[in-house]
Amino acid sequence: MANGARDARREAFLNRVAARLGKPRGRRVVRPDFGPLPPQAEEQLATPAARAAAFCRALEALQGHASRVADPSELADAVRAIVRRHGVRQAVLWDAAHPALEQVEAALGASGVTVRRWPDGGTVYAEACELGVVVAEMAVAQTGSVVLPARGGQGRSVSLLPPVLLVLVDEERVVGTLTDALRAIGQRARSGDLPACVNLVTGPSRSADIEMDLSIGVHGPGAVYAVVMNGSASREADGR
């Protein structure tokens, strides 16, 4: 279809929608004016530790599980607890260059869990796993969300198919608000450094589109764990 014909059909469609709604057609997007946070909120999100604590509270309010670790041994303890609680036998991990993934892989192996890195085994293997493990590019203190870029060894299937998701979060990568996260993503877009997809995951999968009956874990993991590693934990895992 030629561009002219496609544009005409789009205009006709939008005009019909506006007429049915009894509203004039909007011709441009009005950017919202995001003002500064109230002083009390600014203070609560002022430091990396404060933002990490706020992120954990927000995620737990959404029925997620959040913990903070100070060294690799605590990270391994957190992993073993997840394995015991959910009877994990198979896991799939992002194939990303993050030192904590090595720690998690070792802890899972020591617990008798079969581990593969994405995309080894593809979606068939990922779907058979009880646990997926990813690394957040950012986390949002105000909403309990994590930002997961999809590229190469960081496939979306790892965070979507297994019923349990473990997200590793560097404390220094926790931003205050969703606006902060979107601004950072916008900067990457302007520099031409966007991945194939950017997912914002906020707690366990939930749906209430059928008779307003809330269901957990229908379209994604029913259990979401976030382990926030402080600066010293990340440095120890990296051997620095």
mmCIF file of N, CA, C and O in Angstrom, residues 167-233:
data_model
loop_
_atom_site.group_PDB
_atom_site.id
_atom_site.type_symbol
_atom_site.label_atom_id
_atom_site.label_comp_id
_atom_site.label_asym_id
_atom_site.label_seq_id
_atom_site.Cartn_x
_atom_site.Cartn_y
_atom_site.Cartn_z
ATOM 1 N N VAL A 167 16.473 -11.824 40.014
ATOM 2 C CA VAL A 167 17.079 -10.644 39.390
ATOM 3 C C VAL A 167 18.210 -10.150 40.286
ATOM 4 O O VAL A 167 18.000 -9.893 41.474
ATOM 5 N N LEU A 168 19.400 -10.030 39.703
ATOM 6 C CA LEU A 168 20.550 -9.501 40.432
ATOM 7 C C LEU A 168 20.620 -8.001 40.187
ATOM 8 O O LEU A 168 20.562 -7.547 39.034
ATOM 9 N N VAL A 169 20.747 -7.245 41.260
ATOM 10 C CA VAL A 169 20.703 -5.785 41.165
ATOM 11 C C VAL A 169 21.931 -5.200 41.861
ATOM 12 O O VAL A 169 22.162 -5.480 43.051
ATOM 13 N N ASP A 170 22.710 -4.420 41.138
ATOM 14 C CA ASP A 170 23.789 -3.669 41.775
ATOM 15 C C ASP A 170 23.191 -2.459 42.489
ATOM 16 O O ASP A 170 22.425 -1.697 41.890
ATOM 17 N N GLU A 171 23.557 -2.292 43.743
ATOM 18 C CA GLU A 171 22.986 -1.177 44.511
ATOM 19 C C GLU A 171 23.193 0.163 43.808
ATOM 20 O O GLU A 171 22.321 1.033 43.821
ATOM 21 N N GLU A 172 24.352 0.307 43.179
ATOM 22 C CA GLU A 172 24.648 1.573 42.509
ATOM 23 C C GLU A 172 23.786 1.800 41.277
ATOM 24 O O GLU A 172 23.788 2.901 40.708
ATOM 25 N N ARG A 173 23.073 0.762 40.819
ATOM 26 C CA ARG A 173 22.237 0.900 39.628
ATOM 27 C C ARG A 173 20.764 1.136 39.981
ATOM 28 O O ARG A 173 19.909 1.070 39.118
ATOM 29 N N VAL A 174 20.470 1.379 41.247
ATOM 30 C CA VAL A 174 19.086 1.677 41.645
ATOM 31 C C VAL A 174 18.863 3.180 41.510
ATOM 32 O O VAL A 174 19.552 3.980 42.160
ATOM 33 N N VAL A 175 17.933 3.562 40.649
ATOM 34 C CA VAL A 175 17.588 4.972 40.478
ATOM 35 C C VAL A 175 16.343 5.278 41.305
ATOM 36 O O VAL A 175 15.650 4.370 41.772
ATOM 37 N N GLY A 176 16.067 6.574 41.468
ATOM 38 C CA GLY A 176 14.977 6.947 42.351
ATOM 39 C C GLY A 176 13.590 6.706 41.781
ATOM 40 O O GLY A 176 12.738 6.087 42.416
ATOM 41 N N THR A 177 13.373 7.197 40.571
ATOM 42 C CA THR A 177 12.010 7.190 40.020
ATOM 43 C C THR A 177 11.982 6.592 38.621
ATOM 44 O O THR A 177 13.016 6.433 37.964
ATOM 45 N N LEU A 178 10.769 6.300 38.180
ATOM 46 C CA LEU A 178 10.598 5.804 36.815
ATOM 47 C C LEU A 178 11.072 6.848 35.809
ATOM 48 O O LEU A 178 11.628 6.521 34.753
ATOM 49 N N THR A 179 10.863 8.125 36.130
ATOM 50 C CA THR A 179 11.343 9.193 35.252
ATOM 51 C C THR A 179 12.856 9.124 35.095
ATOM 52 O O THR A 179 13.389 9.294 33.989
ATOM 53 N N ASP A 180 13.569 8.882 36.193
ATOM 54 C CA ASP A 180 15.029 8.752 36.119
ATOM 55 C C ASP A 180 15.420 7.621 35.165
ATOM 56 O O ASP A 180 16.350 7.748 34.365
ATOM 57 N N ALA A 181 14.714 6.489 35.280
ATOM 58 C CA ALA A 181 15.030 5.340 34.418
ATOM 59 C C ALA A 181 14.747 5.658 32.950
ATOM 60 O O ALA A 181 15.552 5.346 32.064
ATOM 61 N N LEU A 182 13.606 6.294 32.693
ATOM 62 C CA LEU A 182 13.252 6.597 31.305
ATOM 63 C C LEU A 182 14.200 7.631 30.706
ATOM 64 O O LEU A 182 14.511 7.584 29.517
ATOM 65 N N ARG A 183 14.665 8.570 31.518
ATOM 66 C CA ARG A 183 15.644 9.539 31.008
ATOM 67 C C ARG A 183 16.938 8.839 30.615
ATOM 68 O O ARG A 183 17.551 9.156 29.593
ATOM 69 N N ALA A 184 17.367 7.880 31.441
ATOM 70 C CA ALA A 184 18.595 7.141 31.121
ATOM 71 C C ALA A 184 18.416 6.328 29.838
ATOM 72 O O ALA A 184 19.312 6.263 28.994
ATOM 73 N N ILE A 185 17.233 5.710 29.692
ATOM 74 C CA ILE A 185 16.963 4.956 28.459
ATOM 75 C C ILE A 185 16.928 5.904 27.266
ATOM 76 O O ILE A 185 17.442 5.592 26.183
ATOM 77 N N GLY A 186 16.343 7.086 27.463
ATOM 78 C CA GLY A 186 16.298 8.079 26.392
ATOM 79 C C GLY A 186 17.686 8.514 25.957
ATOM 80 O O GLY A 186 17.948 8.714 24.757
ATOM 81 N N GLN A 187 18.583 8.680 26.915
ATOM 82 C CA GLN A 187 19.955 9.056 26.567
ATOM 83 C C GLN A 187 20.613 7.984 25.712
ATOM 84 O O GLN A 187 21.331 8.282 24.751
ATOM 85 N N ARG A 188 20.348 6.721 26.060
ATOM 86 C CA ARG A 188 20.922 5.642 25.263
ATOM 87 C C ARG A 188 20.340 5.642 23.854
ATOM 88 O O ARG A 188 21.047 5.383 22.878
ATOM 89 N N ALA A 189 19.037 5.932 23.765
ATOM 90 C CA ALA A 189 18.403 5.966 22.442
ATOM 91 C C ALA A 189 19.033 7.052 21.576
ATOM 92 O O ALA A 189 19.292 6.842 20.391
ATOM 93 N N ARG A 190 19.297 8.209 22.178
ATOM 94 C CA ARG A 190 19.888 9.309 21.404
ATOM 95 C C ARG A 190 21.321 9.001 20.971
ATOM 96 O O ARG A 190 21.796 9.535 19.968
ATOM 97 N N SER A 191 22.002 8.142 21.718
ATOM 98 C CA SER A 191 23.362 7.780 21.335
ATOM 99 C C SER A 191 23.391 6.550 20.430
ATOM 100 O O SER A 191 24.466 6.069 20.069
ATOM 101 N N GLY A 192 22.207 6.022 20.081
ATOM 102 C CA GLY A 192 22.126 4.865 19.189
ATOM 103 C C GLY A 192 22.521 3.570 19.852
ATOM 104 O O GLY A 192 22.943 2.628 19.178
ATOM 105 N N ASP A 193 22.370 3.488 21.176
ATOM 106 C CA ASP A 193 22.826 2.303 21.913
ATOM 107 C C ASP A 193 21.660 1.541 22.530
ATOM 108 O O ASP A 193 21.769 1.010 23.631
ATOM 109 N N LEU A 194 20.525 1.507 21.872
ATOM 110 C CA LEU A 194 19.388 0.767 22.412
ATOM 111 C C LEU A 194 19.470 -0.709 22.041
ATOM 112 O O LEU A 194 19.844 -1.048 20.921
ATOM 113 N N PRO A 195 19.112 -1.617 22.972
ATOM 114 C CA PRO A 195 19.033 -3.044 22.608
ATOM 115 C C PRO A 195 17.771 -3.314 21.803
ATOM 116 O O PRO A 195 16.978 -2.406 21.518
ATOM 117 N N ALA A 196 17.560 -4.588 21.454
ATOM 118 C CA ALA A 196 16.379 -4.946 20.664
ATOM 119 C C ALA A 196 15.093 -4.640 21.414
ATOM 120 O O ALA A 196 14.065 -4.308 20.811
ATOM 121 N N CYS A 197 15.128 -4.745 22.733
ATOM 122 C CA CYS A 197 13.923 -4.530 23.529
ATOM 123 C C CYS A 197 14.349 -4.158 24.950
ATOM 124 O O CYS A 197 15.382 -4.613 25.435
ATOM 125 N N VAL A 198 13.575 -3.294 25.591
ATOM 126 C CA VAL A 198 13.814 -2.950 26.992
ATOM 127 C C VAL A 198 12.539 -3.284 27.770
ATOM 128 O O VAL A 198 11.472 -2.740 27.493
ATOM 129 N N ASN A 199 12.648 -4.205 28.729
ATOM 130 C CA ASN A 199 11.487 -4.620 29.519
ATOM 131 C C ASN A 199 11.565 -4.015 30.916
ATOM 132 O O ASN A 199 12.632 -4.018 31.534
ATOM 133 N N LEU A 200 10.461 -3.502 31.387
ATOM 134 C CA LEU A 200 10.344 -3.080 32.769
ATOM 135 C C LEU A 200 9.452 -4.085 33.480
ATOM 136 O O LEU A 200 8.271 -4.232 33.147
ATOM 137 N N VAL A 201 10.023 -4.798 34.435
ATOM 138 C CA VAL A 201 9.299 -5.841 35.159
ATOM 139 C C VAL A 201 9.033 -5.348 36.575
ATOM 140 O O VAL A 201 9.954 -4.973 37.295
ATOM 141 N N THR A 202 7.763 -5.371 36.965
ATOM 142 C CA THR A 202 7.369 -4.877 38.284
ATOM 143 C C THR A 202 6.658 -5.988 39.037
ATOM 144 O O THR A 202 5.452 -6.196 38.882
ATOM 145 N N GLY A 203 7.416 -6.742 39.803
ATOM 146 C CA GLY A 203 6.840 -7.807 40.617
ATOM 147 C C GLY A 203 6.424 -9.014 39.809
ATOM 148 O O GLY A 203 6.660 -9.111 38.603
ATOM 149 N N PRO A 204 5.784 -9.981 40.471
ATOM 150 C CA PRO A 204 5.315 -11.184 39.776
ATOM 151 C C PRO A 204 4.276 -10.848 38.709
ATOM 152 O O PRO A 204 3.576 -9.846 38.800
ATOM 153 N N SER A 205 4.183 -11.721 37.712
ATOM 154 C CA SER A 205 3.180 -11.544 36.662
ATOM 155 C C SER A 205 1.786 -11.605 37.279
ATOM 156 O O SER A 205 1.477 -12.485 38.073
ATOM 157 N N ARG A 206 0.938 -10.656 36.906
ATOM 158 C CA ARG A 206 -0.423 -10.657 37.427
ATOM 159 C C ARG A 206 -1.385 -10.205 36.343
ATOM 160 O O ARG A 206 -1.061 -9.404 35.488
ATOM 161 N N SER A 207 -2.570 -10.756 36.390
ATOM 162 C CA SER A 207 -3.599 -10.415 35.410
ATOM 163 C C SER A 207 -4.967 -10.449 36.085
ATOM 164 O O SER A 207 -5.238 -11.324 36.901
ATOM 165 N N ALA A 208 -5.799 -9.474 35.750
ATOM 166 C CA ALA A 208 -7.161 -9.456 36.281
ATOM 167 C C ALA A 208 -8.148 -9.082 35.176
ATOM 168 O O ALA A 208 -9.184 -8.485 35.432
ATOM 169 N N ASP A 209 -7.785 -9.451 33.932
ATOM 170 C CA ASP A 209 -8.635 -9.042 32.810
ATOM 171 C C ASP A 209 -9.830 -9.973 32.597
ATOM 172 O O ASP A 209 -10.652 -9.732 31.724
ATOM 173 N N ILE A 210 -9.930 -11.054 33.371
ATOM 174 C CA ILE A 210 -11.094 -11.942 33.263
ATOM 175 C C ILE A 210 -11.915 -11.802 34.539
ATOM 176 O O ILE A 210 -11.528 -12.284 35.603
ATOM 177 N N GLU A 211 -13.007 -11.084 34.437
ATOM 178 C CA GLU A 211 -13.934 -10.880 35.545
ATOM 179 C C GLU A 211 -13.258 -10.284 36.780
ATOM 180 O O GLU A 211 -13.648 -10.566 37.921
ATOM 181 N N MET A 212 -12.205 -9.494 36.557
ATOM 182 C CA MET A 212 -11.509 -8.797 37.648
ATOM 183 C C MET A 212 -10.996 -9.764 38.707
ATOM 184 O O MET A 212 -10.828 -9.406 39.869
ATOM 185 N N ASP A 213 -10.736 -10.999 38.296
ATOM 186 C CA ASP A 213 -10.228 -12.000 39.222
ATOM 187 C C ASP A 213 -8.708 -12.033 39.111
ATOM 188 O O ASP A 213 -8.171 -12.452 38.086
ATOM 189 N N LEU A 214 -8.009 -11.573 40.161
ATOM 190 C CA LEU A 214 -6.558 -11.463 40.103
ATOM 191 C C LEU A 214 -5.901 -12.840 40.099
ATOM 192 O O LEU A 214 -6.146 -13.664 40.986
ATOM 193 N N SER A 215 -5.059 -13.069 39.088
ATOM 194 C CA SER A 215 -4.303 -14.313 38.995
ATOM 195 C C SER A 215 -2.821 -13.967 38.933
ATOM 196 O O SER A 215 -2.419 -13.031 38.247
ATOM 197 N N ILE A 216 -1.999 -14.724 39.643
ATOM 198 C CA ILE A 216 -0.559 -14.500 39.685
ATOM 199 C C ILE A 216 0.140 -15.567 38.861
ATOM 200 O O ILE A 216 -0.184 -16.754 38.959
ATOM 201 N N GLY A 217 1.110 -15.132 38.051
ATOM 202 C CA GLY A 217 1.944 -16.075 37.322
ATOM 203 C C GLY A 217 1.338 -16.626 36.055
ATOM 204 O O GLY A 217 1.776 -17.675 35.587
ATOM 205 N N VAL A 218 0.378 -15.942 35.471
ATOM 206 C CA VAL A 218 -0.267 -16.445 34.255
ATOM 207 C C VAL A 218 0.583 -16.152 33.019
ATOM 208 O O VAL A 218 0.799 -17.013 32.166
ATOM 209 N N HIS A 219 1.098 -14.927 32.924
ATOM 210 C CA HIS A 219 1.837 -14.518 31.729
ATOM 211 C C HIS A 219 3.341 -14.435 31.969
ATOM 212 O O HIS A 219 4.080 -13.938 31.107
ATOM 213 N N GLY A 220 3.800 -14.881 33.094
ATOM 214 C CA GLY A 220 5.223 -14.796 33.411
ATOM 215 C C GLY A 220 5.466 -15.398 34.780
ATOM 216 O O GLY A 220 4.606 -16.104 35.326
ATOM 217 N N PRO A 221 6.624 -15.158 35.370
ATOM 218 C CA PRO A 221 6.947 -15.774 36.662
ATOM 219 C C PRO A 221 5.949 -15.407 37.759
ATOM 220 O O PRO A 221 5.544 -14.260 37.896
ATOM 221 N N GLY A 222 5.589 -16.399 38.545
ATOM 222 C CA GLY A 222 4.700 -16.152 39.681
ATOM 223 C C GLY A 222 5.463 -15.771 40.934
ATOM 224 O O GLY A 222 4.863 -15.341 41.921
ATOM 225 N N ALA A 223 6.778 -15.980 40.910
ATOM 226 C CA ALA A 223 7.620 -15.604 42.050
ATOM 227 C C ALA A 223 8.824 -14.836 41.523
ATOM 228 O O ALA A 223 9.522 -15.314 40.618
ATOM 229 N N VAL A 224 9.037 -13.649 42.053
ATOM 230 C CA VAL A 224 10.161 -12.801 41.625
ATOM 231 C C VAL A 224 11.007 -12.466 42.842
ATOM 232 O O VAL A 224 10.503 -11.940 43.840
ATOM 233 N N TYR A 225 12.291 -12.799 42.736
ATOM 234 C CA TYR A 225 13.255 -12.479 43.789
ATOM 235 C C TYR A 225 14.253 -11.447 43.238
ATOM 236 O O TYR A 225 14.726 -11.587 42.109
ATOM 237 N N ALA A 226 14.549 -10.460 44.044
ATOM 238 C CA ALA A 226 15.606 -9.503 43.693
ATOM 239 C C ALA A 226 16.634 -9.523 44.813
ATOM 240 O O ALA A 226 16.285 -9.412 45.990
ATOM 241 N N VAL A 227 17.882 -9.693 44.422
ATOM 242 C CA VAL A 227 18.979 -9.629 45.393
ATOM 243 C C VAL A 227 19.796 -8.385 45.064
ATOM 244 O O VAL A 227 20.373 -8.288 43.973
ATOM 245 N N VAL A 228 19.804 -7.446 45.977
ATOM 246 C CA VAL A 228 20.537 -6.194 45.783
ATOM 247 C C VAL A 228 21.917 -6.349 46.412
ATOM 248 O O VAL A 228 22.039 -6.644 47.607
ATOM 249 N N MET A 229 22.931 -6.152 45.585
ATOM 250 C CA MET A 229 24.313 -6.302 46.052
ATOM 251 C C MET A 229 24.907 -4.925 46.271
ATOM 252 O O MET A 229 24.875 -4.081 45.364
ATOM 253 N N ASN A 230 25.434 -4.708 47.458
ATOM 254 C CA ASN A 230 26.040 -3.404 47.686
ATOM 255 C C ASN A 230 27.404 -3.344 47.015
ATOM 256 O O ASN A 230 27.883 -4.318 46.440
ATOM 257 N N GLY A 231 28.035 -2.183 47.058
ATOM 258 C CA GLY A 231 29.275 -1.973 46.309
ATOM 259 C C GLY A 231 30.353 -2.965 46.655
ATOM 260 O O GLY A 231 31.034 -3.507 45.780
ATOM 261 N N SER A 232 30.512 -3.279 47.932
ATOM 262 C CA SER A 232 31.581 -4.189 48.324
ATOM 263 C C SER A 232 31.299 -5.594 47.818
ATOM 264 O O SER A 232 32.212 -6.325 47.421
ATOM 265 N N ALA A 233 30.023 -6.008 47.810
ATOM 266 C CA ALA A 233 29.679 -7.343 47.304
ATOM 267 C C ALA A 233 30.017 -7.466 45.828
ATOM 268 O O ALA A 233 30.571 -8.463 45.374
#
